[in-house]
Amino acid sequence: TDLERLEFMRRKKSEIIPRCKCCWTTPRNPRFGMDSEEDLFDPAAALWRWQHPEGEECDRCPYCVLFPALDKLYKVASHASLLQVAKHPERFKEDTKAWRNASKEFAFAQVALPKDIVR
């Protein structure tokens, strides 16, 4: 219950690890500012870029990627081949819905899977 949880937190304050400031932020690029071509956001943050195509933070950041991340984790837990891209984005005409979806899946697969698996 809530009262038990509150009492546990009071008794075990020293054992509870608080959230750091990094838990409340967007995925920043550690190399930003070192090179003029580096983007502010981490290039490996495929799920964040999927939710923010214009590259702007939203009001719900970083929680806006929670459900897409859980979906991908579920697929990994079920079978890793579910993350493979069904069709390469080059097969579709640019700026179509199918091309955007394939591009998003391909960007995530490039980060999540080894290079020899991603075609």
JSON list of N, CA and C in Angstrom, two decimals, residues 5-61:
[
{"chain": "A", "resi": 5, "resn": "ARG", "atom": "N", "xyz": [4.73, 1.83, 1.63]},
{"chain": "A", "resi": 5, "resn": "ARG", "atom": "CA", "xyz": [5.81, 2.33, 0.79]},
{"chain": "A", "resi": 5, "resn": "ARG", "atom": "C", "xyz": [6.42, 3.60, 1.39]},
{"chain": "A", "resi": 6, "resn": "LEU", "atom": "N", "xyz": [5.58, 4.49, 1.89]},
{"chain": "A", "resi": 6, "resn": "LEU", "atom": "CA", "xyz": [6.06, 5.72, 2.51]},
{"chain": "A", "resi": 6, "resn": "LEU", "atom": "C", "xyz": [6.87, 5.42, 3.77]},
{"chain": "A", "resi": 7, "resn": "GLU", "atom": "N", "xyz": [6.40, 4.48, 4.57]},
{"chain": "A", "resi": 7, "resn": "GLU", "atom": "CA", "xyz": [7.12, 4.09, 5.78]},
{"chain": "A", "resi": 7, "resn": "GLU", "atom": "C", "xyz": [8.47, 3.45, 5.44]},
{"chain": "A", "resi": 8, "resn": "PHE", "atom": "N", "xyz": [8.50, 2.63, 4.40]},
{"chain": "A", "resi": 8, "resn": "PHE", "atom": "CA", "xyz": [9.75, 2.03, 3.95]},
{"chain": "A", "resi": 8, "resn": "PHE", "atom": "C", "xyz": [10.73, 3.12, 3.52]},
{"chain": "A", "resi": 9, "resn": "MET", "atom": "N", "xyz": [10.25, 4.10, 2.80]},
{"chain": "A", "resi": 9, "resn": "MET", "atom": "CA", "xyz": [11.12, 5.18, 2.33]},
{"chain": "A", "resi": 9, "resn": "MET", "atom": "C", "xyz": [11.66, 6.00, 3.49]},
{"chain": "A", "resi": 10, "resn": "ARG", "atom": "N", "xyz": [10.87, 6.17, 4.54]},
{"chain": "A", "resi": 10, "resn": "ARG", "atom": "CA", "xyz": [11.34, 6.91, 5.71]},
{"chain": "A", "resi": 10, "resn": "ARG", "atom": "C", "xyz": [12.44, 6.14, 6.44]},
{"chain": "A", "resi": 11, "resn": "ARG", "atom": "N", "xyz": [12.25, 4.83, 6.58]},
{"chain": "A", "resi": 11, "resn": "ARG", "atom": "CA", "xyz": [13.22, 4.02, 7.31]},
{"chain": "A", "resi": 11, "resn": "ARG", "atom": "C", "xyz": [14.51, 3.80, 6.54]},
{"chain": "A", "resi": 12, "resn": "LYS", "atom": "N", "xyz": [14.43, 3.65, 5.24]},
{"chain": "A", "resi": 12, "resn": "LYS", "atom": "CA", "xyz": [15.58, 3.26, 4.42]},
{"chain": "A", "resi": 12, "resn": "LYS", "atom": "C", "xyz": [16.07, 4.39, 3.52]},
{"chain": "A", "resi": 13, "resn": "LYS", "atom": "N", "xyz": [16.04, 5.60, 3.99]},
{"chain": "A", "resi": 13, "resn": "LYS", "atom": "CA", "xyz": [16.45, 6.75, 3.18]},
{"chain": "A", "resi": 13, "resn": "LYS", "atom": "C", "xyz": [17.84, 6.59, 2.59]},
{"chain": "A", "resi": 14, "resn": "SER", "atom": "N", "xyz": [18.76, 6.07, 3.38]},
{"chain": "A", "resi": 14, "resn": "SER", "atom": "CA", "xyz": [20.14, 5.98, 2.91]},
{"chain": "A", "resi": 14, "resn": "SER", "atom": "C", "xyz": [20.32, 4.90, 1.83]},
{"chain": "A", "resi": 15, "resn": "GLU", "atom": "N", "xyz": [19.42, 3.93, 1.76]},
{"chain": "A", "resi": 15, "resn": "GLU", "atom": "CA", "xyz": [19.54, 2.85, 0.78]},
{"chain": "A", "resi": 15, "resn": "GLU", "atom": "C", "xyz": [18.87, 3.17, -0.55]},
{"chain": "A", "resi": 16, "resn": "ILE", "atom": "N", "xyz": [18.00, 4.13, -0.56]},
{"chain": "A", "resi": 16, "resn": "ILE", "atom": "CA", "xyz": [17.27, 4.48, -1.78]},
{"chain": "A", "resi": 16, "resn": "ILE", "atom": "C", "xyz": [18.14, 5.40, -2.63]},
{"chain": "A", "resi": 17, "resn": "ILE", "atom": "N", "xyz": [18.33, 5.01, -3.87]},
{"chain": "A", "resi": 17, "resn": "ILE", "atom": "CA", "xyz": [19.14, 5.81, -4.79]},
{"chain": "A", "resi": 17, "resn": "ILE", "atom": "C", "xyz": [18.23, 6.82, -5.48]},
{"chain": "A", "resi": 18, "resn": "PRO", "atom": "N", "xyz": [18.50, 8.10, -5.29]},
{"chain": "A", "resi": 18, "resn": "PRO", "atom": "CA", "xyz": [17.65, 9.11, -5.93]},
{"chain": "A", "resi": 18, "resn": "PRO", "atom": "C", "xyz": [17.96, 9.22, -7.42]},
{"chain": "A", "resi": 19, "resn": "ARG", "atom": "N", "xyz": [17.03, 9.75, -8.15]},
{"chain": "A", "resi": 19, "resn": "ARG", "atom": "CA", "xyz": [17.26, 10.00, -9.57]},
{"chain": "A", "resi": 19, "resn": "ARG", "atom": "C", "xyz": [18.24, 11.15, -9.74]},
{"chain": "A", "resi": 20, "resn": "CYS", "atom": "N", "xyz": [19.08, 11.01, -10.73]},
{"chain": "A", "resi": 20, "resn": "CYS", "atom": "CA", "xyz": [20.02, 12.07, -11.05]},
{"chain": "A", "resi": 20, "resn": "CYS", "atom": "C", "xyz": [19.37, 13.03, -12.04]},
{"chain": "A", "resi": 21, "resn": "LYS", "atom": "N", "xyz": [20.02, 14.14, -12.29]},
{"chain": "A", "resi": 21, "resn": "LYS", "atom": "CA", "xyz": [19.49, 15.10, -13.24]},
{"chain": "A", "resi": 21, "resn": "LYS", "atom": "C", "xyz": [19.43, 14.53, -14.65]},
{"chain": "A", "resi": 22, "resn": "CYS", "atom": "N", "xyz": [20.31, 13.55, -14.95]},
{"chain": "A", "resi": 22, "resn": "CYS", "atom": "CA", "xyz": [20.32, 12.98, -16.30]},
{"chain": "A", "resi": 22, "resn": "CYS", "atom": "C", "xyz": [19.03, 12.22, -16.60]},
{"chain": "A", "resi": 23, "resn": "CYS", "atom": "N", "xyz": [18.30, 11.78, -15.58]},
{"chain": "A", "resi": 23, "resn": "CYS", "atom": "CA", "xyz": [17.04, 11.08, -15.82]},
{"chain": "A", "resi": 23, "resn": "CYS", "atom": "C", "xyz": [15.95, 12.01, -16.32]},
{"chain": "A", "resi": 24, "resn": "TRP", "atom": "N", "xyz": [16.13, 13.29, -16.18]},
{"chain": "A", "resi": 24, "resn": "TRP", "atom": "CA", "xyz": [15.09, 14.26, -16.53]},
{"chain": "A", "resi": 24, "resn": "TRP", "atom": "C", "xyz": [15.43, 15.04, -17.79]},
{"chain": "A", "resi": 25, "resn": "THR", "atom": "N", "xyz": [16.40, 14.56, -18.55]},
{"chain": "A", "resi": 25, "resn": "THR", "atom": "CA", "xyz": [16.83, 15.32, -19.71]},
{"chain": "A", "resi": 25, "resn": "THR", "atom": "C", "xyz": [16.67, 14.52, -20.99]},
{"chain": "A", "resi": 26, "resn": "THR", "atom": "N", "xyz": [16.92, 15.18, -22.09]},
{"chain": "A", "resi": 26, "resn": "THR", "atom": "CA", "xyz": [16.89, 14.55, -23.40]},
{"chain": "A", "resi": 26, "resn": "THR", "atom": "C", "xyz": [18.28, 13.97, -23.70]},
{"chain": "A", "resi": 27, "resn": "PRO", "atom": "N", "xyz": [18.39, 13.09, -24.69]},
{"chain": "A", "resi": 27, "resn": "PRO", "atom": "CA", "xyz": [19.69, 12.46, -24.98]},
{"chain": "A", "resi": 27, "resn": "PRO", "atom": "C", "xyz": [20.65, 13.43, -25.66]},
{"chain": "A", "resi": 28, "resn": "ARG", "atom": "N", "xyz": [21.52, 14.04, -24.90]},
{"chain": "A", "resi": 28, "resn": "ARG", "atom": "CA", "xyz": [22.49, 15.00, -25.43]},
{"chain": "A", "resi": 28, "resn": "ARG", "atom": "C", "xyz": [23.69, 14.29, -26.02]},
{"chain": "A", "resi": 29, "resn": "ASN", "atom": "N", "xyz": [24.27, 14.89, -27.02]},
{"chain": "A", "resi": 29, "resn": "ASN", "atom": "CA", "xyz": [25.46, 14.37, -27.67]},
{"chain": "A", "resi": 29, "resn": "ASN", "atom": "C", "xyz": [26.67, 14.78, -26.85]},
{"chain": "A", "resi": 30, "resn": "PRO", "atom": "N", "xyz": [27.48, 13.82, -26.35]},
{"chain": "A", "resi": 30, "resn": "PRO", "atom": "CA", "xyz": [28.64, 14.21, -25.55]},
{"chain": "A", "resi": 30, "resn": "PRO", "atom": "C", "xyz": [29.70, 14.95, -26.35]},
{"chain": "A", "resi": 31, "resn": "ARG", "atom": "N", "xyz": [29.69, 14.83, -27.68]},
{"chain": "A", "resi": 31, "resn": "ARG", "atom": "CA", "xyz": [30.68, 15.51, -28.51]},
{"chain": "A", "resi": 31, "resn": "ARG", "atom": "C", "xyz": [30.18, 16.83, -29.06]},
{"chain": "A", "resi": 32, "resn": "PHE", "atom": "N", "xyz": [29.00, 17.29, -28.63]},
{"chain": "A", "resi": 32, "resn": "PHE", "atom": "CA", "xyz": [28.46, 18.56, -29.11]},
{"chain": "A", "resi": 32, "resn": "PHE", "atom": "C", "xyz": [29.38, 19.69, -28.69]},
{"chain": "A", "resi": 33, "resn": "GLY", "atom": "N", "xyz": [29.70, 20.56, -29.63]},
{"chain": "A", "resi": 33, "resn": "GLY", "atom": "CA", "xyz": [30.57, 21.69, -29.35]},
{"chain": "A", "resi": 33, "resn": "GLY", "atom": "C", "xyz": [32.03, 21.44, -29.69]},
{"chain": "A", "resi": 34, "resn": "MET", "atom": "N", "xyz": [32.42, 20.17, -29.78]},
{"chain": "A", "resi": 34, "resn": "MET", "atom": "CA", "xyz": [33.81, 19.85, -30.15]},
{"chain": "A", "resi": 34, "resn": "MET", "atom": "C", "xyz": [34.03, 20.00, -31.64]},
{"chain": "A", "resi": 35, "resn": "ASP", "atom": "N", "xyz": [33.00, 19.74, -32.40]},
{"chain": "A", "resi": 35, "resn": "ASP", "atom": "CA", "xyz": [33.08, 19.83, -33.85]},
{"chain": "A", "resi": 35, "resn": "ASP", "atom": "C", "xyz": [31.86, 20.61, -34.32]},
{"chain": "A", "resi": 36, "resn": "SER", "atom": "N", "xyz": [32.03, 21.43, -35.30]},
{"chain": "A", "resi": 36, "resn": "SER", "atom": "CA", "xyz": [30.93, 22.28, -35.75]},
{"chain": "A", "resi": 36, "resn": "SER", "atom": "C", "xyz": [29.82, 21.47, -36.41]},
{"chain": "A", "resi": 37, "resn": "GLU", "atom": "N", "xyz": [30.11, 20.24, -36.85]},
{"chain": "A", "resi": 37, "resn": "GLU", "atom": "CA", "xyz": [29.10, 19.43, -37.52]},
{"chain": "A", "resi": 37, "resn": "GLU", "atom": "C", "xyz": [28.30, 18.57, -36.56]},
{"chain": "A", "resi": 38, "resn": "GLU", "atom": "N", "xyz": [28.69, 18.49, -35.31]},
{"chain": "A", "resi": 38, "resn": "GLU", "atom": "CA", "xyz": [28.01, 17.63, -34.35]},
{"chain": "A", "resi": 38, "resn": "GLU", "atom": "C", "xyz": [26.65, 18.21, -33.97]},
{"chain": "A", "resi": 39, "resn": "ASP", "atom": "N", "xyz": [25.67, 17.33, -33.88]},
{"chain": "A", "resi": 39, "resn": "ASP", "atom": "CA", "xyz": [24.31, 17.70, -33.52]},
{"chain": "A", "resi": 39, "resn": "ASP", "atom": "C", "xyz": [24.19, 17.79, -32.00]},
{"chain": "A", "resi": 40, "resn": "LEU", "atom": "N", "xyz": [23.22, 18.55, -31.51]},
{"chain": "A", "resi": 40, "resn": "LEU", "atom": "CA", "xyz": [23.00, 18.69, -30.07]},
{"chain": "A", "resi": 40, "resn": "LEU", "atom": "C", "xyz": [22.55, 17.37, -29.46]},
{"chain": "A", "resi": 41, "resn": "PHE", "atom": "N", "xyz": [21.75, 16.60, -30.19]},
{"chain": "A", "resi": 41, "resn": "PHE", "atom": "CA", "xyz": [21.21, 15.35, -29.66]},
{"chain": "A", "resi": 41, "resn": "PHE", "atom": "C", "xyz": [22.04, 14.17, -30.15]},
{"chain": "A", "resi": 42, "resn": "ASP", "atom": "N", "xyz": [22.11, 13.15, -29.34]},
{"chain": "A", "resi": 42, "resn": "ASP", "atom": "CA", "xyz": [22.92, 11.97, -29.62]},
{"chain": "A", "resi": 42, "resn": "ASP", "atom": "C", "xyz": [22.46, 11.29, -30.91]},
{"chain": "A", "resi": 43, "resn": "PRO", "atom": "N", "xyz": [23.38, 11.04, -31.85]},
{"chain": "A", "resi": 43, "resn": "PRO", "atom": "CA", "xyz": [22.98, 10.41, -33.10]},
{"chain": "A", "resi": 43, "resn": "PRO", "atom": "C", "xyz": [22.50, 8.97, -32.91]},
{"chain": "A", "resi": 44, "resn": "ALA", "atom": "N", "xyz": [22.87, 8.33, -31.81]},
{"chain": "A", "resi": 44, "resn": "ALA", "atom": "CA", "xyz": [22.43, 6.96, -31.55]},
{"chain": "A", "resi": 44, "resn": "ALA", "atom": "C", "xyz": [21.05, 6.90, -30.88]},
{"chain": "A", "resi": 45, "resn": "ALA", "atom": "N", "xyz": [20.44, 8.03, -30.61]},
{"chain": "A", "resi": 45, "resn": "ALA", "atom": "CA", "xyz": [19.14, 8.06, -29.94]},
{"chain": "A", "resi": 45, "resn": "ALA", "atom": "C", "xyz": [18.03, 7.92, -30.98]},
{"chain": "A", "resi": 46, "resn": "ALA", "atom": "N", "xyz": [17.93, 6.73, -31.56]},
{"chain": "A", "resi": 46, "resn": "ALA", "atom": "CA", "xyz": [16.99, 6.49, -32.66]},
{"chain": "A", "resi": 46, "resn": "ALA", "atom": "C", "xyz": [15.54, 6.64, -32.21]},
{"chain": "A", "resi": 47, "resn": "LEU", "atom": "N", "xyz": [15.22, 6.15, -31.03]},
{"chain": "A", "resi": 47, "resn": "LEU", "atom": "CA", "xyz": [13.84, 6.26, -30.56]},
{"chain": "A", "resi": 47, "resn": "LEU", "atom": "C", "xyz": [13.45, 7.70, -30.29]},
{"chain": "A", "resi": 48, "resn": "TRP", "atom": "N", "xyz": [14.37, 8.48, -29.75]},
{"chain": "A", "resi": 48, "resn": "TRP", "atom": "CA", "xyz": [14.05, 9.88, -29.48]},
{"chain": "A", "resi": 48, "resn": "TRP", "atom": "C", "xyz": [13.84, 10.63, -30.79]},
{"chain": "A", "resi": 49, "resn": "ARG", "atom": "N", "xyz": [14.68, 10.36, -31.77]},
{"chain": "A", "resi": 49, "resn": "ARG", "atom": "CA", "xyz": [14.53, 11.02, -33.08]},
{"chain": "A", "resi": 49, "resn": "ARG", "atom": "C", "xyz": [13.25, 10.57, -33.77]},
{"chain": "A", "resi": 50, "resn": "TRP", "atom": "N", "xyz": [12.82, 9.35, -33.53]},
{"chain": "A", "resi": 50, "resn": "TRP", "atom": "CA", "xyz": [11.59, 8.83, -34.10]},
{"chain": "A", "resi": 50, "resn": "TRP", "atom": "C", "xyz": [10.40, 9.66, -33.59]},
{"chain": "A", "resi": 51, "resn": "GLN", "atom": "N", "xyz": [10.42, 9.98, -32.31]},
{"chain": "A", "resi": 51, "resn": "GLN", "atom": "CA", "xyz": [9.32, 10.74, -31.71]},
{"chain": "A", "resi": 51, "resn": "GLN", "atom": "C", "xyz": [9.43, 12.24, -32.01]},
{"chain": "A", "resi": 52, "resn": "HIS", "atom": "N", "xyz": [10.61, 12.72, -32.35]},
{"chain": "A", "resi": 52, "resn": "HIS", "atom": "CA", "xyz": [10.84, 14.15, -32.57]},
{"chain": "A", "resi": 52, "resn": "HIS", "atom": "C", "xyz": [11.51, 14.37, -33.92]},
{"chain": "A", "resi": 53, "resn": "PRO", "atom": "N", "xyz": [10.77, 14.27, -35.02]},
{"chain": "A", "resi": 53, "resn": "PRO", "atom": "CA", "xyz": [11.38, 14.39, -36.35]},
{"chain": "A", "resi": 53, "resn": "PRO", "atom": "C", "xyz": [12.01, 15.76, -36.60]},
{"chain": "A", "resi": 54, "resn": "GLU", "atom": "N", "xyz": [11.51, 16.81, -35.98]},
{"chain": "A", "resi": 54, "resn": "GLU", "atom": "CA", "xyz": [12.09, 18.15, -36.17]},
{"chain": "A", "resi": 54, "resn": "GLU", "atom": "C", "xyz": [13.26, 18.40, -35.23]},
{"chain": "A", "resi": 55, "resn": "GLY", "atom": "N", "xyz": [13.50, 17.51, -34.27]},
{"chain": "A", "resi": 55, "resn": "GLY", "atom": "CA", "xyz": [14.61, 17.68, -33.35]},
{"chain": "A", "resi": 55, "resn": "GLY", "atom": "C", "xyz": [14.34, 18.63, -32.21]},
{"chain": "A", "resi": 56, "resn": "GLU", "atom": "N", "xyz": [13.08, 18.89, -31.91]},
{"chain": "A", "resi": 56, "resn": "GLU", "atom": "CA", "xyz": [12.72, 19.79, -30.82]},
{"chain": "A", "resi": 56, "resn": "GLU", "atom": "C", "xyz": [12.19, 18.99, -29.63]},
{"chain": "A", "resi": 57, "resn": "GLU", "atom": "N", "xyz": [12.53, 19.41, -28.43]},
{"chain": "A", "resi": 57, "resn": "GLU", "atom": "CA", "xyz": [12.02, 18.76, -27.23]},
{"chain": "A", "resi": 57, "resn": "GLU", "atom": "C", "xyz": [10.52, 19.02, -27.10]},
{"chain": "A", "resi": 58, "resn": "CYS", "atom": "N", "xyz": [9.81, 18.04, -26.51]},
{"chain": "A", "resi": 58, "resn": "CYS", "atom": "CA", "xyz": [8.38, 18.24, -26.26]},
{"chain": "A", "resi": 58, "resn": "CYS", "atom": "C", "xyz": [8.16, 18.39, -24.75]},
{"chain": "A", "resi": 59, "resn": "ASP", "atom": "N", "xyz": [6.93, 18.64, -24.37]},
{"chain": "A", "resi": 59, "resn": "ASP", "atom": "CA", "xyz": [6.61, 18.85, -22.96]},
{"chain": "A", "resi": 59, "resn": "ASP", "atom": "C", "xyz": [6.79, 17.59, -22.12]},
{"chain": "A", "resi": 60, "resn": "ARG", "atom": "N", "xyz": [6.68, 16.42, -22.76]},
{"chain": "A", "resi": 60, "resn": "ARG", "atom": "CA", "xyz": [6.74, 15.16, -22.02]},
{"chain": "A", "resi": 60, "resn": "ARG", "atom": "C", "xyz": [8.13, 14.53, -22.01]},
{"chain": "A", "resi": 61, "resn": "CYS", "atom": "N", "xyz": [9.12, 15.15, -22.62]},
{"chain": "A", "resi": 61, "resn": "CYS", "atom": "CA", "xyz": [10.48, 14.58, -22.67]},
{"chain": "A", "resi": 61, "resn": "CYS", "atom": "C", "xyz": [11.00, 14.34, -21.26]}
]
